[in-house]
Short mmCIF file of C-alpha atoms in Angstrom, two decimals:
data_model
loop_
_atom_site.label_atom_id
_atom_site.label_comp_id
_atom_site.label_asym_id
_atom_site.label_seq_id
_atom_site.Cartn_x
_atom_site.Cartn_y
_atom_site.Cartn_z
CA MET A 180 0.03 0.20 0.21
CA GLY A 181 1.36 3.36 -0.88
CA SER A 182 0.06 5.80 1.61
CA ARG A 183 2.67 7.14 3.98
CA ARG A 184 0.26 5.70 7.25
CA VAL A 185 0.22 2.37 5.94
CA LEU A 186 4.21 2.32 4.74
CA ARG A 187 4.84 3.37 8.27
CA GLY A 188 2.09 1.89 9.51
CA LEU A 189 3.57 0.17 12.30
CA VAL A 190 4.73 -1.36 10.27
CA ALA A 191 2.80 -1.14 9.49
CA LEU A 192 1.18 2.98 10.26
CA THR A 193 3.50 4.24 10.26
CA PHE A 194 0.57 5.80 12.66
CA LEU A 195 0.52 6.15 11.97
CA THR A 196 0.16 5.73 10.09
CA SER A 197 -1.03 3.35 12.18
CA PHE A 198 -1.59 4.43 15.40
CA LEU A 199 -3.36 5.19 18.34
CA ALA A 200 -5.20 4.95 21.04
CA ALA A 201 -8.45 3.05 22.41
CA CYS A 202 -11.48 3.91 24.61
CA GLY A 203 -12.98 1.62 27.58
CA ASP A 204 -16.32 1.58 28.61
CA ASP A 205 -18.23 4.50 30.22
CA ASP A 206 -17.39 3.58 33.41
CA ASP A 207 -13.86 3.86 32.67
CA GLY A 208 -14.01 7.56 30.92
CA ASP A 209 -14.67 6.21 27.17
CA ALA A 210 -15.09 8.63 24.37
CA THR A 211 -18.61 10.37 24.16
CA PRO A 212 -17.96 13.45 22.09
CA VAL A 213 -20.79 15.09 23.03
CA GLU A 214 -23.70 13.44 25.37
CA GLU A 215 -25.35 16.92 26.64
CA ALA A 216 -24.40 20.55 26.21
CA ASP A 217 -23.35 22.86 28.93
CA ASP A 218 -26.34 25.39 28.21
CA GLY A 219 -28.96 22.41 28.97
CA GLY A 220 -29.24 21.52 25.10
CA THR A 221 -29.77 17.65 24.16
CA ALA A 222 -27.43 15.70 21.96
CA GLU A 223 -30.29 16.07 19.52
CA GLU A 224 -29.67 19.44 18.63
CA GLU A 225 -27.02 20.26 15.89
CA VAL A 226 -24.40 23.13 16.09
CA GLU A 227 -21.90 23.92 13.34
CA ALA A 228 -18.62 23.04 13.44
CA GLN A 229 -15.52 25.03 15.07
CA THR A 230 -13.35 25.98 12.54
CA ILE A 231 -9.50 25.69 13.42
CA ASP A 232 -6.68 26.58 11.10
CA VAL A 233 -3.12 24.66 12.14
CA THR A 234 -0.26 25.60 9.87
CA GLY A 235 2.70 23.28 10.32
CA VAL A 236 6.47 23.80 9.35
CA ASP A 237 9.66 21.48 9.84
CA TYR A 238 9.19 21.29 12.95
CA ALA A 239 6.99 22.30 14.80
CA PHE A 240 3.27 24.16 14.69
CA SER A 241 3.97 27.92 13.64
CA GLU A 242 -0.12 28.53 14.26
CA ALA A 243 -2.44 26.58 16.30
CA PRO A 244 -5.19 27.16 19.02
CA THR A 245 -4.14 25.88 22.61
CA GLU A 246 -7.93 25.80 23.09
CA LEU A 247 -11.19 23.76 21.68
CA ASP A 248 -14.23 22.48 22.44
CA ALA A 249 -15.39 19.15 22.48
CA GLY A 250 -17.49 18.04 19.67
CA LEU A 251 -17.29 18.75 15.76
CA VAL A 252 -14.24 20.26 14.48
CA THR A 253 -13.52 21.63 11.12
CA ILE A 254 -9.52 21.95 10.38
CA ASN A 255 -7.94 23.58 7.87
CA PHE A 256 -3.99 22.20 7.94
CA THR A 257 -1.28 23.86 6.03
CA ASN A 258 1.77 22.26 5.73
CA GLU A 259 5.04 25.20 4.64
CA GLY A 260 7.15 22.42 5.24
CA GLU A 261 9.44 20.53 3.08
CA VAL A 262 8.18 17.14 4.06
CA GLU A 263 4.64 15.84 4.84
CA HIS A 264 3.53 16.44 8.06
CA GLU A 265 0.00 15.72 10.19
CA ALA A 266 -2.05 17.12 12.63
CA ALA A 267 -2.72 14.09 15.41
CA PHE A 268 -4.74 14.88 18.58
CA VAL A 269 -3.69 12.60 21.30
CA GLU A 270 -4.42 12.59 24.86
CA ILE A 271 -2.12 12.80 27.44
CA GLY A 272 -3.94 13.09 30.63
CA ASP A 273 -2.18 14.62 33.69
CA THR A 274 1.17 13.78 31.90
CA PRO A 275 3.30 16.48 31.31
CA LEU A 276 4.24 16.65 27.82
CA THR A 277 7.80 16.32 27.93
CA GLU A 278 7.25 13.23 29.90
CA PHE A 279 4.72 11.58 27.50
CA LEU A 280 6.12 11.87 23.73
CA PRO A 281 9.04 9.25 25.15
CA LYS A 282 6.29 6.71 26.30
CA PHE A 283 5.45 7.14 22.28
CA ASP A 284 8.31 6.12 20.60
CA PRO A 285 7.54 3.07 20.80
CA VAL A 286 4.68 3.16 18.55
CA PHE A 287 6.47 4.49 15.68
CA ALA A 288 10.65 3.66 16.38
CA GLY A 289 12.51 1.31 16.16
CA GLU A 290 11.00 -1.73 14.60
CA GLY A 291 7.21 0.01 15.93
CA GLY A 292 4.48 -1.43 16.59
CA GLY A 293 4.97 -0.70 20.53
CA PRO A 294 2.12 -0.36 23.24
CA ILE A 295 0.00 2.91 23.23
CA PRO A 296 0.68 4.96 26.30
CA ALA A 297 -1.96 4.72 28.70
CA GLU A 298 -3.24 8.07 28.95
CA SER A 299 -4.19 8.17 25.24
CA GLU A 300 -7.58 6.98 25.89
CA ASN A 301 -8.79 9.07 22.86
CA LEU A 302 -7.36 10.50 19.92
CA ALA A 303 -8.37 11.79 16.16
CA VAL A 304 -5.68 12.04 13.94
CA PRO A 305 -8.23 13.65 11.02
CA VAL A 306 -5.46 15.22 8.54
CA GLU A 307 -2.20 14.93 6.94
CA ALA A 308 -0.92 16.97 4.24
CA ALA A 309 2.16 16.76 1.58
CA ALA A 310 4.74 19.67 1.86
CA GLY A 311 3.43 22.95 0.28
CA GLU A 312 -0.29 21.77 0.30
CA THR A 313 -3.35 22.56 2.44
CA GLU A 314 -5.84 19.74 3.52
CA SER A 315 -9.16 20.24 5.20
CA ALA A 316 -11.05 18.02 7.40
CA THR A 317 -14.21 17.35 9.71
CA PHE A 318 -13.98 15.60 13.02
CA LEU A 319 -15.32 14.85 16.28
CA ILE A 320 -13.05 15.28 19.60
CA SER A 321 -13.93 14.50 23.40
CA GLU A 322 -12.74 16.65 25.86
CA GLY A 323 -9.70 16.32 27.35
CA THR A 324 -5.87 17.31 27.56
CA TYR A 325 -4.03 16.11 24.37
CA ALA A 326 -1.03 16.82 22.31
CA LEU A 327 -0.89 17.94 19.04
CA MET A 328 1.86 16.20 16.83
CA CYS A 329 3.32 14.77 13.83
CA SER A 330 4.28 11.14 14.37
CA PHE A 331 6.30 11.53 10.76
CA ASP A 332 9.93 10.89 10.25
CA GLY A 333 10.81 12.58 6.70
CA ASP A 334 13.97 14.64 6.92
CA ALA A 335 13.86 17.97 4.93
CA GLU A 336 17.05 18.51 5.06
CA GLU A 337 18.04 14.84 3.40
CA GLN A 338 15.47 15.31 1.00
CA ALA A 339 16.94 18.93 -0.18
CA GLU A 340 20.35 17.28 -0.15
CA GLU A 341 19.05 14.11 -2.39
CA GLY A 342 16.08 15.78 -3.96
CA GLU A 343 13.98 12.92 -3.57
CA SER A 344 10.50 13.37 -2.22
CA ASP A 345 9.89 12.02 1.59
CA LEU A 346 7.23 10.38 0.11
CA GLU A 347 8.44 8.06 -2.12
CA ASP A 348 11.25 6.82 0.64
CA GLU A 349 10.59 4.51 2.48
CA GLU A 350 13.04 3.76 4.93
CA GLU A 351 15.41 0.63 4.92
CA GLU A 352 16.66 0.83 9.06
CA PRO A 353 14.18 1.08 11.37
CA VAL A 354 13.21 4.61 12.61
CA THR A 355 15.35 6.37 15.80
CA PRO A 356 13.08 8.34 18.18
CA GLU A 357 15.62 11.20 17.21
CA ARG A 358 13.90 11.38 13.65
CA LEU A 359 10.30 11.66 14.57
CA HIS A 360 8.76 15.04 13.95
CA TYR A 361 7.30 15.15 17.76
CA ASN A 362 10.74 14.90 19.10
CA ARG A 363 12.14 17.51 16.91
CA GLY A 364 9.83 20.43 18.44
CA MET A 365 6.04 19.21 16.51
CA ALA A 366 4.47 19.44 19.46
CA GLN A 367 2.36 21.44 21.79
CA VAL A 368 -0.18 21.27 24.13
CA VAL A 369 -4.30 21.48 23.27
CA THR A 370 -6.61 21.67 26.00
CA VAL A 371 -10.42 20.29 24.83
CA GLY A 372 -13.18 22.09 26.99
CA PRO A 373 -16.84 20.93 27.35
CA ALA A 374 -18.79 20.98 24.47
CA THR A 375 -20.86 23.88 23.95
CA GLY A 376 -23.87 22.13 22.05
CA ALA A 377 -24.61 18.60 20.76
CA ALA A 378 -22.84 17.31 17.83
CA GLU A 379 -22.76 15.14 14.96
CA LEU A 380 -20.76 14.33 11.97
CA PRO A 381 -22.75 16.23 8.74
CA GLU A 382 -24.69 14.38 6.42
CA ALA A 383 -22.43 12.18 3.56
CA ASP A 384 -23.26 10.67 0.72
CA GLY A 385 -22.21 7.14 2.11
CA THR A 386 -20.69 5.83 5.59
CA ILE A 387 -17.81 3.39 6.50
CA THR A 388 -18.06 1.98 10.48
CA ALA A 389 -15.27 0.28 11.80
CA ALA A 390 -15.12 -2.36 15.01
CA ASP A 391 -13.43 -4.72 16.60
CA TRP A 392 -12.48 -6.43 13.72
CA SER A 393 -14.69 -5.76 10.73
CA PHE A 394 -16.26 -3.21 8.39
CA GLU A 395 -19.91 -2.13 7.77
CA VAL A 396 -19.65 -0.19 4.15
CA ASP A 397 -22.42 1.78 2.65
CA VAL A 398 -21.60 3.50 -0.27
CA ALA A 399 -23.14 3.76 -3.80
CA ASP A 400 -22.21 4.85 -7.26
CA GLY A 401 -20.87 8.24 -7.25
CA ASP A 402 -20.63 8.79 -3.72
CA THR A 403 -17.67 11.07 -2.71
CA THR A 404 -18.58 12.18 0.83
CA ILE A 405 -18.03 9.34 3.44
CA ASN A 406 -18.35 9.34 7.38
CA PHE A 407 -16.22 7.47 8.89
CA GLU A 408 -17.21 5.89 12.97
CA ASN A 409 -15.51 3.72 15.09
CA THR A 410 -17.84 1.81 17.49
CA GLY A 411 -15.03 0.02 18.74
CA PRO A 412 -15.52 -0.76 21.78
CA GLU A 413 -11.84 -0.60 22.48
CA GLN A 414 -9.24 -0.54 19.82
CA ILE A 415 -8.84 2.25 17.17
CA HIS A 416 -8.98 2.11 13.57
CA PHE A 417 -8.91 4.18 10.26
CA ALA A 418 -9.93 2.91 7.08
CA GLY A 419 -7.80 3.13 3.99
CA ILE A 420 -9.01 2.23 0.78
CA SER A 421 -7.87 0.81 -2.39
CA LEU A 422 -9.30 0.30 -5.82
CA MET A 423 -8.74 -3.15 -7.64
CA PRO A 424 -8.58 -3.33 -10.97
CA GLU A 425 -11.50 -3.26 -13.32
CA GLY A 426 -13.29 -6.90 -13.39
CA THR A 427 -11.77 -8.02 -9.79
CA ASP A 428 -14.19 -9.87 -7.63
CA VAL A 429 -14.36 -10.08 -3.94
CA GLU A 430 -12.75 -13.04 -3.54
CA THR A 431 -9.62 -12.25 -5.49
CA ALA A 432 -9.24 -8.84 -4.03
CA GLU A 433 -9.28 -10.59 -0.35
CA THR A 434 -7.10 -13.55 -1.74
CA SER A 435 -4.27 -11.02 -3.22
CA PHE A 436 -4.44 -8.54 -0.51
CA ALA A 437 -3.84 -11.30 2.22
CA GLY A 438 -1.33 -12.82 -0.12
CA GLN A 439 0.93 -9.94 0.40
CA PHE A 440 1.90 -11.03 4.13
CA SER A 441 2.28 -14.58 3.33
CA GLU A 442 5.90 -15.98 3.43
CA THR A 443 5.32 -17.48 0.34
CA GLY A 444 3.89 -14.35 -1.47
CA PRO A 445 0.49 -13.71 -3.16
CA PRO A 446 -1.05 -16.58 -4.59
CA GLU A 447 -1.34 -17.28 -8.38
CA GLY A 448 -3.86 -15.35 -9.80
CA ALA A 449 -3.48 -12.30 -7.30
CA VAL A 450 -3.85 -8.57 -8.56
CA GLU A 451 -2.27 -5.34 -6.93
CA PRO A 452 -4.32 -2.11 -6.81
CA GLU A 453 -4.93 0.00 -9.41
CA ASP A 454 -4.96 2.76 -6.63
CA ASP A 455 -3.93 2.02 -3.46
CA GLU A 456 -4.43 5.58 -2.24
CA PHE A 457 -8.05 6.07 -2.98
CA GLY A 458 -9.12 6.91 0.30
CA PHE A 459 -8.12 7.60 3.90
CA SER A 460 -10.65 7.95 6.88
CA GLY A 461 -7.95 9.39 9.43
CA VAL A 462 -7.45 7.93 12.49
CA TYR A 463 -9.98 7.48 15.58
CA SER A 464 -10.74 6.01 18.95
CA THR A 465 -14.17 4.34 19.83
CA GLY A 466 -17.19 6.74 19.90
CA LEU A 467 -14.97 9.41 17.14
CA GLY A 468 -14.82 9.86 13.58
CA GLY A 469 -14.43 12.29 10.75
CA GLN A 470 -15.61 12.85 7.64
CA PHE A 471 -13.54 12.27 4.26
CA THR A 472 -13.76 12.74 0.67
CA VAL A 473 -13.07 10.32 -2.22
CA SER A 474 -12.44 12.77 -5.56
CA GLU A 475 -12.83 10.43 -7.69
CA GLY A 476 -16.06 9.25 -6.37
CA PHE A 477 -16.76 5.64 -5.80
CA GLU A 478 -17.88 3.82 -9.43
CA SER A 479 -20.82 0.76 -9.80
CA GLY A 480 -19.37 -2.20 -10.85
CA ARG A 481 -15.94 -1.69 -9.46
CA THR A 482 -14.70 -3.70 -6.56
CA TYR A 483 -12.21 -2.01 -3.32
CA ILE A 484 -11.22 -3.04 -0.46
CA VAL A 485 -11.06 -0.93 3.05
CA TYR A 486 -8.15 -2.35 5.35
CA CYS A 487 -7.02 -1.02 8.81
CA PHE A 488 -3.18 -1.13 10.15
CA VAL A 489 -3.47 0.46 13.34
CA GLN A 490 -1.76 -2.22 15.59
CA ASP A 491 -3.85 -3.26 19.14
CA ARG A 492 -3.53 -1.11 22.13
CA THR A 493 -0.78 -3.65 23.83
CA GLY A 494 0.93 -3.30 20.73
CA GLY A 495 1.43 -5.78 17.90
CA PRO A 496 1.00 -6.26 14.59
CA PRO A 497 -1.30 -4.03 12.62
CA HIS A 498 -4.92 -4.90 12.52
CA ALA A 499 -5.35 -5.99 8.78
CA ILE A 500 -2.60 -8.50 9.21
CA PRO A 501 -4.28 -12.01 8.54
CA GLU A 502 -5.44 -14.32 11.61
CA ASP A 503 -2.86 -16.96 11.23
CA MET A 504 -0.02 -14.28 11.04
CA GLY A 505 -0.98 -12.82 14.51
CA GLY A 506 -3.17 -10.18 13.12
CA HIS A 507 -6.76 -9.70 12.62
CA GLY A 508 -7.76 -9.80 9.33
CA MET A 509 -9.48 -6.75 9.55
CA PHE A 510 -10.08 -5.84 5.98
CA ARG A 511 -12.85 -6.39 3.70
CA ALA A 512 -13.26 -6.29 -0.22
CA PHE A 513 -16.85 -5.32 -1.60
CA THR A 514 -18.11 -4.34 -4.92
CA VAL A 515 -20.32 -1.33 -5.46
CA GLU A 516 -23.63 -1.88 -7.22
#
């Protein structure tokens, strides 16, 4: 898979991109984006999204809010750096930022796939942007204290010297903590206060719902705006989407996908995606989600595969890895009617 998040992906995230945090049950303070407004409103009421502007450089956030309200947020993320960056909101609780960040290193550095810090019950990773680009996303976030951070490791100095894009540069050697952008200054604290009104994702053309360890897909021909929700109950998930070659059926798509992880390689007749970056939802803990766009739109008669490369909260292989290889087989092929 070609996406930065899948390549690292905990590498299988890289977070990212696989990454991150899970929620517990209601008694343990799990994510409940908005239950009741401070002014006495109910969850049935709708509110407009807060809009925030965030600017990333190599390696810091040169513009970003320090406070937000829980609920619906639209982020406009501008990357003024020379390498790709992301805007990730990762709950840190009462832990000082300088003490929290080293706890996150095993998730991305070394072999990756390490345990997610206990403080990170909630997280939302709505957007990433290539150098010089601005990307926007609308998502839900819960009350708490967060690190706004970037977990990527692209090196602006190396790119300038080599004249290559970090998006095409897969690390042959394990990533060291020193390369991670949040350890180079790209992290700051953001306080998310109580909701000022009830909120839910805006209306979309279709939906993709993740659970532990499956996907439900409701999309139709021409759909471009998709709402993604993680229903958990415990793990963090995302939806990466690949478009398979025309004429591929569901069985061939799934055996081809699973075969890429096999020691013996893909089976005879396996096919590769026509577009392995057709869509990406962002990464969310239980109870949260976001709206994303697939610019080409889903097409009737075409087969797609949706997958999650986040690892368990306790660490280990990404969720999409087949069960016989230690994962959860969290992928699904579907053909649009």
